[in-house]
Coordinates of C-alpha atoms in Angstrom, one line a residue:
X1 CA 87.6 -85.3 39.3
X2 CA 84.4 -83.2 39.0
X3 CA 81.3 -85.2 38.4
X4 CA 79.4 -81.7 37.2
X5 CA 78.2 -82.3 33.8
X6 CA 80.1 -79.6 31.6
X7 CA 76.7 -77.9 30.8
X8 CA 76.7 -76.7 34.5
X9 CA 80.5 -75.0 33.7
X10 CA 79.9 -73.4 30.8
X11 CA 79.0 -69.8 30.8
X12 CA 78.0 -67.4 27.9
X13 CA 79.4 -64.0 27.3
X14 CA 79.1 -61.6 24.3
X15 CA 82.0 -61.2 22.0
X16 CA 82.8 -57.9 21.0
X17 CA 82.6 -56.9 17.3
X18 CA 82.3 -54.0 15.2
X19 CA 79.0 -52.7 14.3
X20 CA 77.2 -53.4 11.0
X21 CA 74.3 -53.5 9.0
X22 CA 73.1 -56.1 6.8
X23 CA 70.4 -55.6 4.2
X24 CA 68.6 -58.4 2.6
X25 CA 68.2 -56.8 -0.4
X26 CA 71.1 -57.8 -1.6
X27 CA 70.6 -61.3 -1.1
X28 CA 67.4 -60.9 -3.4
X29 CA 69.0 -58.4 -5.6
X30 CA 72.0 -60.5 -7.0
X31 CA 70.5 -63.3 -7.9
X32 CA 68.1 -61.0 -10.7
X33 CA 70.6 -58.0 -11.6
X34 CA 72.3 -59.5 -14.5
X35 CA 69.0 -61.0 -15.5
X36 CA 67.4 -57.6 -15.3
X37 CA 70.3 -55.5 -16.8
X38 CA 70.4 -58.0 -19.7
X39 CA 66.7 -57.3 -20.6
X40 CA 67.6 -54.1 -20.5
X41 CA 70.0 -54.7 -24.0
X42 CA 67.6 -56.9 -25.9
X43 CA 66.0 -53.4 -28.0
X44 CA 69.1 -52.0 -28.8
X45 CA 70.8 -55.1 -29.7
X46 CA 67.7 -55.8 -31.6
X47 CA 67.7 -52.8 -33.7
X48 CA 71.2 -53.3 -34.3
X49 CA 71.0 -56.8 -35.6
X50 CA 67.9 -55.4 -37.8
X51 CA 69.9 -52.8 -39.4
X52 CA 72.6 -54.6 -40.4
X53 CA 70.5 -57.4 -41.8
X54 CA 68.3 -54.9 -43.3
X55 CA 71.9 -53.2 -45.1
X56 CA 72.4 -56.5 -47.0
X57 CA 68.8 -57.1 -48.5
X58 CA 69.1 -53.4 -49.7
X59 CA 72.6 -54.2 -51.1
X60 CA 73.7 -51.1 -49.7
X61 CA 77.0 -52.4 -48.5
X62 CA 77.7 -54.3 -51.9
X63 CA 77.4 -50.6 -53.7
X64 CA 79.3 -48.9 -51.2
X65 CA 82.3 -51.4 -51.8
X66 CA 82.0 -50.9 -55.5
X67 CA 82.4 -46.8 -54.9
X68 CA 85.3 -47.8 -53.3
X69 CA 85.1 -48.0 -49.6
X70 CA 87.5 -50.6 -47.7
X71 CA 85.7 -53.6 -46.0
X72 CA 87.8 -52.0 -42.9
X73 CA 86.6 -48.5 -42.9
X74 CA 82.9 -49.8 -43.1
X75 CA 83.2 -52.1 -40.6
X76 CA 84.8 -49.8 -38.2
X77 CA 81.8 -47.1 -38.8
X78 CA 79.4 -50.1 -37.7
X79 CA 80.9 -50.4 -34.4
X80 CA 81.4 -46.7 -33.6
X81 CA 77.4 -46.3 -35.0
X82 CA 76.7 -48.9 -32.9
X83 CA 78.8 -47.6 -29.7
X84 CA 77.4 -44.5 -29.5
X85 CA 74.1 -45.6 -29.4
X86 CA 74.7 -48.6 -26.7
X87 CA 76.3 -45.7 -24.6
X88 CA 73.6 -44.2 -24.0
X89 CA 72.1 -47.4 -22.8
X90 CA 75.1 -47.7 -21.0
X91 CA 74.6 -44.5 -19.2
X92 CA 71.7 -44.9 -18.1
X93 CA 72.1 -48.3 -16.2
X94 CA 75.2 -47.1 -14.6
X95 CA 72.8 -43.9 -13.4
X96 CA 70.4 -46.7 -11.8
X97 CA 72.8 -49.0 -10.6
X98 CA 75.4 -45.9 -8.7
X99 CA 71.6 -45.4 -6.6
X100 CA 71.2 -49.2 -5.2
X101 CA 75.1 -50.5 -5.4
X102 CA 76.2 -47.5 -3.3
X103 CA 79.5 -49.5 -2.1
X104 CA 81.1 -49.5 -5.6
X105 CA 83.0 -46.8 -7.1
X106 CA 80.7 -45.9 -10.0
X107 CA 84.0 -46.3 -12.4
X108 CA 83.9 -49.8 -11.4
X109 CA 80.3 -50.1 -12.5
X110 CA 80.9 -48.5 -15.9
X111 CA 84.0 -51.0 -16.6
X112 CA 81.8 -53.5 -15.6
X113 CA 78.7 -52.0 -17.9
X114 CA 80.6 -50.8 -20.3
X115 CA 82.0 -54.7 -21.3
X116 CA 78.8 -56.1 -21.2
X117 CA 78.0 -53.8 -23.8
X118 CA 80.9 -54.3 -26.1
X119 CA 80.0 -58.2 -26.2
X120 CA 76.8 -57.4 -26.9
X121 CA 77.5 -55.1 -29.8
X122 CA 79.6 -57.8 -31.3
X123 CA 77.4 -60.8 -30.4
X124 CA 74.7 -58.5 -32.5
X125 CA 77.3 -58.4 -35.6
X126 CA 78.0 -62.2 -35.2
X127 CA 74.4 -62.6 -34.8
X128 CA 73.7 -60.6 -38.1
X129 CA 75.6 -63.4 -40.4
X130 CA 73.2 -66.0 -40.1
X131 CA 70.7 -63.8 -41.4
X132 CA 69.3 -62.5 -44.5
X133 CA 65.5 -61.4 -43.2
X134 CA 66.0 -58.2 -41.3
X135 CA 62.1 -58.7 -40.0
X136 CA 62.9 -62.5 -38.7
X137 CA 66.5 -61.4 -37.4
X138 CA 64.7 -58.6 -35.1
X139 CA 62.6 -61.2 -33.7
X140 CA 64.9 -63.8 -33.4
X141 CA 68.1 -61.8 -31.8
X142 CA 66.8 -60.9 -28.6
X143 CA 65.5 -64.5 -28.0
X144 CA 68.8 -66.3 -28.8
X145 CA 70.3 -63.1 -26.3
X146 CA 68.1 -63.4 -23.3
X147 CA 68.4 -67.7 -23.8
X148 CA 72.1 -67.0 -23.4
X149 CA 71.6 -65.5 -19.5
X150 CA 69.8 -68.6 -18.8
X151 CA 73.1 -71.0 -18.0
X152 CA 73.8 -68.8 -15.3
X153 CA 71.2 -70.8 -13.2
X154 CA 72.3 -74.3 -13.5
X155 CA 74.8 -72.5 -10.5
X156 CA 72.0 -71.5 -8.9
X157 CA 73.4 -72.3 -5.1
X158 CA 76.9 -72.3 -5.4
X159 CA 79.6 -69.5 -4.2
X160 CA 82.1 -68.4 -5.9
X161 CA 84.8 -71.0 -4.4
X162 CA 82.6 -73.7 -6.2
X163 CA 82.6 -74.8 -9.8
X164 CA 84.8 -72.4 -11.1
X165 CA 86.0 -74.3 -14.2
X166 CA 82.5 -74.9 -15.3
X167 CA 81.4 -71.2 -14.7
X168 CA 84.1 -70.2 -16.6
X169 CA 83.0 -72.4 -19.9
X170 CA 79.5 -71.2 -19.1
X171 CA 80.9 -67.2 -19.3
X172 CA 81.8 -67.9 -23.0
X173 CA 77.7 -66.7 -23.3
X174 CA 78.6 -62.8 -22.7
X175 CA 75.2 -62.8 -20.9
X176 CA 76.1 -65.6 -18.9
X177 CA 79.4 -63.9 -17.6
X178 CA 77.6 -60.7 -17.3
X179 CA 75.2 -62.3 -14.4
X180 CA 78.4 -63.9 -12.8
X181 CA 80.0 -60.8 -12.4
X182 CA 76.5 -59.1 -11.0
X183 CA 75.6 -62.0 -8.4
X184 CA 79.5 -61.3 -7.0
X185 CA 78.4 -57.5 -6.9
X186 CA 75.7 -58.1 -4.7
X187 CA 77.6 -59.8 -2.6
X188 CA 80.3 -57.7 -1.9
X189 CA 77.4 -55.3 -1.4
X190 CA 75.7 -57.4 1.3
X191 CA 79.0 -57.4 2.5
X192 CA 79.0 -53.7 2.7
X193 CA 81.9 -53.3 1.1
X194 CA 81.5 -53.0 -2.7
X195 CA 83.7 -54.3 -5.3
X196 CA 87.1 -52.5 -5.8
X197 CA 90.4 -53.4 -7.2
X198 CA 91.6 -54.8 -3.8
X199 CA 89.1 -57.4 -3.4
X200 CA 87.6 -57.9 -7.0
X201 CA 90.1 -60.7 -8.1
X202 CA 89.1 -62.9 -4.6
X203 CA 87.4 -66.3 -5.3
X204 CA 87.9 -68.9 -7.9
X205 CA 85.6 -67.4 -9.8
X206 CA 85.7 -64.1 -9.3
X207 CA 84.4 -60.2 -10.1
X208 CA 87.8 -60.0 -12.2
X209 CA 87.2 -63.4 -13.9
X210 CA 83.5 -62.1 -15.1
X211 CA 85.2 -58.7 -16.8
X212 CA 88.4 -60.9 -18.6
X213 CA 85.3 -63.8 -19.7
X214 CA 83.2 -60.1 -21.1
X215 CA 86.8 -59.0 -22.9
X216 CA 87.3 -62.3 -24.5
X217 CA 83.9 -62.6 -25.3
X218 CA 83.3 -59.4 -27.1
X219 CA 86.7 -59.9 -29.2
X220 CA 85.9 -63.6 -30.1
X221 CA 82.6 -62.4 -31.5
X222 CA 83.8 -59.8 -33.0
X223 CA 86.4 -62.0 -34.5
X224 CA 84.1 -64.7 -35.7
X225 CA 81.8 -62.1 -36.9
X226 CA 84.4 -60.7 -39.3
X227 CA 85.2 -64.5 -40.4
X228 CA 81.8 -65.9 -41.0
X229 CA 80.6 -62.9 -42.7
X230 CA 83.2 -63.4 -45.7
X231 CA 82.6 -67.2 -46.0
X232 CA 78.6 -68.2 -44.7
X233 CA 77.0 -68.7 -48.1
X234 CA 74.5 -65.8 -48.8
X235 CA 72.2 -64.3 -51.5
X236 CA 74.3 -61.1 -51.2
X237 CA 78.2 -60.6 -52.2
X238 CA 80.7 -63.2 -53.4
X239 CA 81.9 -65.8 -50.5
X240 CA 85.1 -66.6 -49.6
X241 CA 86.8 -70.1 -49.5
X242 CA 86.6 -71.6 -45.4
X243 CA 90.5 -71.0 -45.1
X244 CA 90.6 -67.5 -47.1
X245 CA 94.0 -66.4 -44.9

């Protein structure tokens, strides 16, 4: 047998492989996008939570229901009030975002946008409830919004393979799912490959899993928002008994 360590035998060659480019500013880019794109909801979602606060000290709401508009039809002009105003919002970030997250089809980005928005329009109507101080409700609603992004960073670290059951109980904070669902996007973009409908379901905890969490989130505010503003005692219209239905 040879006595010629194995360090003398080996030899190095180059393995072929496909060219590509990776930027870095990706890597920097998805850990502060969803922080970022929240900010950019907290004065809209402020000035929707003010107004519909400010409705009930005016009692304007109580004297539309005795001219005889449904609790339905005046809830439903809330949310399309307050959907046309957040799509311009909307807009606006999906115009910025098309420019850096050039990998993604830009429909993609408005799903994705556009879902972030609808849980925040109805976290700002659940929000509203506990209020009857428009002034203290504008200043508290963006705080209690932006605290909500903050869970997001106790997985500061981890991949998508890892703690996906905990993520997903942390993505019951819209804002929470929202920067999920944006770190995964930069990934994919440091990739170079963007998120599409062939790869956005990969992972445990994946691009597909942050849009369903958004989804359930905005409908289980909304829901709850509906509820508790029939039965949370207030200075303003009769209350309903806890198990009304």
């Amino acid at each position: 047998p040879s006595r010629t360590p194995p360090s003398a035998q080996a030899a190095l060659a180059p393995f072929p492989t496909a060219e590509y480019d990776l930027n870095p500013f990706f890597l920097a880019i998805q850990y502060v996008l969803g922080f970022l794109l929240t900010m950019s909801q907290l004065f809209p979602m402020s000035l929707l939570v003010k107004n519909v606060v400010e409705e009930k000290e005016q009692r304007i709401k109580q004297t539309m229901r005795i001219m005889g508009l449904q609790r339905g039809v005046h809830t439903l002009g809330w949310y399309i009030s307050a959907a046309a105003s957040f799509a311009l919002n909307t807009l606006f970030c999906l115009i910025v975002c098309t420019i850096f997250l050039p990998n993604t089809p830009w429909w993609v980005l408005l799903l994705f946008l556009s879902l972030f928005a609808a849980s925040t329009v109805a976290f700002a109507f659940l929000l509203a409830t506990f209020f009857s101080n428009a002034i203290l409700a504008a200043i508290a609603a963006p705080i209690v919004f932006f605290a909500l992004v903050l869970p997001k960073y106790v997985f500061f670290g981890t991949n998508r393979f890892e703690r996906s059951a905990d993520k997903v109980a942390a993505s019951l904070f819209a804002p929470t799912a929202f920067a999920m669902g944006a770190e995964v996007l930069g990934d994919y973009e440091y990739a170079g490959v963007g998120v599409n409908p062939s790869n956005w379901s990969e992972g445990e905890y994946s691009f597909a899993t942050s849009l369903g969490m958004m989804l359930f989130d905005a409908i289980l505010y909304a829901a709850l928002a509906i509820y508790l503003d029939r039965v949370l005692p207030s200075r303003y219209g009769a209350r309903l008994p806890l198990f009304f239905f």
